[in-house]
Amino acid sequence: MTSAHLTALLPAATLAKAKHSAPVTDWSGRIGWVIGLVLFIALVYWLMRQGWKWRGSLQSDLPELPAVPAEHGAVKLTMSGRYHGSTSAGQWLDRIVAHGLGARSRVELTLTDAGLEVVRPGANDFFVPNDRLREARLDKGIAGKVLAEGGLLVVTWEHGGRLLDSGFRSDRSAEHTAWVSAVNSLHPHDAADGRAPATTATTEGPAR
């Protein structure tokens, strides 16, 4: 075999050696990284759950929510959409979690002569009697959830001596204005003290 043949065979030998010397995957390192990530996610979830339980214990003085009555009188309005949570009135990040009020869900709203029926598939239903409804307004955020300007219907109501805000978004957002007018017309308390019912967004600042 001549030197020319040896020179021609050298690249092929080098290529074969390179193929056989590919780096070995460090599976132990990868498995350790995945386990660490899973543990971190579990820790974050546990901390969130503990914070939720702690907030619920602080709100333990809030009484049970009224149940939807069997007889509710004439129906004024109905709405299908989403329930985005409840907060202390005027404090859009002070989430209320007691009695399932913190769980976001689908919702069927019905305004009747008796009050506001809130039916939530997979979550607690509740009822706001007519005399506990205070006002309604258009807003853009509640309980850390931010939507488009005026994309949220916020109903203020009294329960257990506290004023609460509950946020709803209709599947047809054009319905919100009619709901604001209907709820505010139930108790013309604003006209008595010279204030106009709130109909514009009041939330300020980005979600945290």
PDB file of N, CA, C and O in Angstrom, residues 83 85-92 94 96 135 137 139 141-143 153-157 163-168 202:
ATOM      1  N   TYR A  83     -67.411  34.329  36.651  1.00  0.00           N
ATOM      2  CA  TYR A  83     -67.240  34.980  37.948  1.00  0.00           C
ATOM      3  C   TYR A  83     -65.741  35.098  38.197  1.00  0.00           C
ATOM      4  O   TYR A  83     -65.009  34.110  38.155  1.00  0.00           O
ATOM      5  N   GLY A  85     -64.258  36.656  40.975  1.00  0.00           N
ATOM      6  CA  GLY A  85     -63.843  36.775  42.363  1.00  0.00           C
ATOM      7  C   GLY A  85     -64.502  37.922  43.091  1.00  0.00           C
ATOM      8  O   GLY A  85     -65.199  38.748  42.496  1.00  0.00           O
ATOM      9  N   SER A  86     -64.261  37.961  44.403  1.00  0.00           N
ATOM     10  CA  SER A  86     -64.809  39.010  45.265  1.00  0.00           C
ATOM     11  C   SER A  86     -63.693  39.597  46.119  1.00  0.00           C
ATOM     12  O   SER A  86     -62.734  38.903  46.474  1.00  0.00           O
ATOM     13  N   THR A  87     -63.830  40.867  46.445  1.00  0.00           N
ATOM     14  CA  THR A  87     -62.861  41.555  47.295  1.00  0.00           C
ATOM     15  C   THR A  87     -63.612  42.442  48.285  1.00  0.00           C
ATOM     16  O   THR A  87     -64.817  42.646  48.163  1.00  0.00           O
ATOM     17  N   SER A  88     -62.872  42.989  49.248  1.00  0.00           N
ATOM     18  CA  SER A  88     -63.444  44.037  50.077  1.00  0.00           C
ATOM     19  C   SER A  88     -63.758  45.217  49.164  1.00  0.00           C
ATOM     20  O   SER A  88     -62.988  45.525  48.252  1.00  0.00           O
ATOM     21  N   ALA A  89     -64.886  45.859  49.384  1.00  0.00           N
ATOM     22  CA  ALA A  89     -65.335  46.932  48.495  1.00  0.00           C
ATOM     23  C   ALA A  89     -64.273  48.024  48.378  1.00  0.00           C
ATOM     24  O   ALA A  89     -63.728  48.486  49.385  1.00  0.00           O
ATOM     25  N   GLY A  90     -63.964  48.389  47.131  1.00  0.00           N
ATOM     26  CA  GLY A  90     -63.006  49.446  46.863  1.00  0.00           C
ATOM     27  C   GLY A  90     -61.558  49.018  46.951  1.00  0.00           C
ATOM     28  O   GLY A  90     -60.659  49.831  46.695  1.00  0.00           O
ATOM     29  N   GLN A  91     -61.285  47.740  47.276  1.00  0.00           N
ATOM     30  CA  GLN A  91     -59.910  47.249  47.395  1.00  0.00           C
ATOM     31  C   GLN A  91     -59.754  46.034  46.481  1.00  0.00           C
ATOM     32  O   GLN A  91     -59.938  44.900  46.914  1.00  0.00           O
ATOM     33  N   TRP A  92     -59.408  46.280  45.253  1.00  0.00           N
ATOM     34  CA  TRP A  92     -59.484  45.250  44.212  1.00  0.00           C
ATOM     35  C   TRP A  92     -58.490  44.095  44.378  1.00  0.00           C
ATOM     36  O   TRP A  92     -58.613  43.061  43.742  1.00  0.00           O
ATOM     37  N   ASP A  94     -57.737  42.904  47.629  1.00  0.00           N
ATOM     38  CA  ASP A  94     -58.045  42.271  48.913  1.00  0.00           C
ATOM     39  C   ASP A  94     -59.074  41.171  48.689  1.00  0.00           C
ATOM     40  O   ASP A  94     -60.253  41.302  48.994  1.00  0.00           O
ATOM     41  N   ILE A  96     -61.478  38.030  48.769  1.00  0.00           N
ATOM     42  CA  ILE A  96     -62.266  37.279  49.744  1.00  0.00           C
ATOM     43  C   ILE A  96     -62.299  35.820  49.299  1.00  0.00           C
ATOM     44  O   ILE A  96     -62.716  35.517  48.177  1.00  0.00           O
ATOM     45  N   GLU A 135     -74.793  48.795  44.850  1.00  0.00           N
ATOM     46  CA  GLU A 135     -74.656  49.446  43.551  1.00  0.00           C
ATOM     47  C   GLU A 135     -73.912  48.531  42.590  1.00  0.00           C
ATOM     48  O   GLU A 135     -73.399  47.481  42.977  1.00  0.00           O
ATOM     49  N   ARG A 137     -71.213  48.841  38.929  1.00  0.00           N
ATOM     50  CA  ARG A 137     -70.410  49.744  38.098  1.00  0.00           C
ATOM     51  C   ARG A 137     -69.641  48.937  37.059  1.00  0.00           C
ATOM     52  O   ARG A 137     -69.517  47.702  37.177  1.00  0.00           O
ATOM     53  N   ASP A 139     -65.968  48.222  35.511  1.00  0.00           N
ATOM     54  CA  ASP A 139     -64.589  48.319  35.984  1.00  0.00           C
ATOM     55  C   ASP A 139     -63.708  47.475  35.072  1.00  0.00           C
ATOM     56  O   ASP A 139     -64.208  46.882  34.098  1.00  0.00           O
ATOM     57  N   GLY A 141     -60.851  45.540  36.638  1.00  0.00           N
ATOM     58  CA  GLY A 141     -60.080  44.545  37.355  1.00  0.00           C
ATOM     59  C   GLY A 141     -60.640  44.245  38.725  1.00  0.00           C
ATOM     60  O   GLY A 141     -61.260  45.098  39.362  1.00  0.00           O
ATOM     61  N   ILE A 142     -60.392  42.994  39.166  1.00  0.00           N
ATOM     62  CA  ILE A 142     -60.788  42.583  40.522  1.00  0.00           C
ATOM     63  C   ILE A 142     -59.984  41.348  40.899  1.00  0.00           C
ATOM     64  O   ILE A 142     -59.688  40.502  40.037  1.00  0.00           O
ATOM     65  N   ALA A 143     -59.603  41.268  42.165  1.00  0.00           N
ATOM     66  CA  ALA A 143     -58.880  40.100  42.691  1.00  0.00           C
ATOM     67  C   ALA A 143     -57.654  39.763  41.850  1.00  0.00           C
ATOM     68  O   ALA A 143     -57.347  38.600  41.613  1.00  0.00           O
ATOM     69  N   LEU A 153     -68.253  43.726  35.102  1.00  0.00           N
ATOM     70  CA  LEU A 153     -69.391  44.205  35.882  1.00  0.00           C
ATOM     71  C   LEU A 153     -69.086  43.932  37.349  1.00  0.00           C
ATOM     72  O   LEU A 153     -68.900  42.778  37.744  1.00  0.00           O
ATOM     73  N   VAL A 154     -69.002  44.978  38.152  1.00  0.00           N
ATOM     74  CA  VAL A 154     -68.711  44.831  39.583  1.00  0.00           C
ATOM     75  C   VAL A 154     -69.955  45.216  40.380  1.00  0.00           C
ATOM     76  O   VAL A 154     -70.461  46.340  40.238  1.00  0.00           O
ATOM     77  N   VAL A 155     -70.427  44.291  41.185  1.00  0.00           N
ATOM     78  CA  VAL A 155     -71.604  44.513  42.027  1.00  0.00           C
ATOM     79  C   VAL A 155     -71.148  44.643  43.474  1.00  0.00           C
ATOM     80  O   VAL A 155     -70.434  43.771  43.992  1.00  0.00           O
ATOM     81  N   THR A 156     -71.536  45.723  44.126  1.00  0.00           N
ATOM     82  CA  THR A 156     -71.223  45.938  45.536  1.00  0.00           C
ATOM     83  C   THR A 156     -72.413  45.516  46.385  1.00  0.00           C
ATOM     84  O   THR A 156     -73.543  45.910  46.093  1.00  0.00           O
ATOM     85  N   TRP A 157     -72.142  44.708  47.411  1.00  0.00           N
ATOM     86  CA  TRP A 157     -73.217  44.204  48.254  1.00  0.00           C
ATOM     87  C   TRP A 157     -72.716  44.067  49.690  1.00  0.00           C
ATOM     88  O   TRP A 157     -71.506  44.047  49.950  1.00  0.00           O
ATOM     89  N   LEU A 163     -68.908  45.409  53.323  1.00  0.00           N
ATOM     90  CA  LEU A 163     -69.225  45.666  51.923  1.00  0.00           C
ATOM     91  C   LEU A 163     -68.247  44.900  51.047  1.00  0.00           C
ATOM     92  O   LEU A 163     -67.026  44.978  51.243  1.00  0.00           O
ATOM     93  N   LEU A 164     -68.793  44.150  50.094  1.00  0.00           N
ATOM     94  CA  LEU A 164     -67.982  43.337  49.189  1.00  0.00           C
ATOM     95  C   LEU A 164     -68.213  43.767  47.750  1.00  0.00           C
ATOM     96  O   LEU A 164     -69.304  44.216  47.389  1.00  0.00           O
ATOM     97  N   ASP A 165     -67.192  43.614  46.933  1.00  0.00           N
ATOM     98  CA  ASP A 165     -67.300  43.779  45.479  1.00  0.00           C
ATOM     99  C   ASP A 165     -67.169  42.413  44.838  1.00  0.00           C
ATOM    100  O   ASP A 165     -66.233  41.663  45.163  1.00  0.00           O
ATOM    101  N   SER A 166     -68.078  42.061  43.934  1.00  0.00           N
ATOM    102  CA  SER A 166     -67.977  40.810  43.169  1.00  0.00           C
ATOM    103  C   SER A 166     -67.913  41.148  41.694  1.00  0.00           C
ATOM    104  O   SER A 166     -68.704  41.966  41.213  1.00  0.00           O
ATOM    105  N   GLY A 167     -66.967  40.531  40.991  1.00  0.00           N
ATOM    106  CA  GLY A 167     -66.752  40.846  39.578  1.00  0.00           C
ATOM    107  C   GLY A 167     -67.262  39.766  38.647  1.00  0.00           C
ATOM    108  O   GLY A 167     -66.993  38.577  38.849  1.00  0.00           O
ATOM    109  N   PHE A 168     -67.994  40.177  37.623  1.00  0.00           N
ATOM    110  CA  PHE A 168     -68.557  39.264  36.633  1.00  0.00           C
ATOM    111  C   PHE A 168     -68.257  39.782  35.227  1.00  0.00           C
ATOM    112  O   PHE A 168     -68.201  40.994  35.005  1.00  0.00           O
ATOM    113  N   THR A 202     -62.906  52.141  37.985  1.00  0.00           N
ATOM    114  CA  THR A 202     -62.237  52.831  39.079  1.00  0.00           C
ATOM    115  C   THR A 202     -60.921  52.178  39.472  1.00  0.00           C
ATOM    116  O   THR A 202     -60.167  52.707  40.256  1.00  0.00           O
TER     117      THR A 202
END
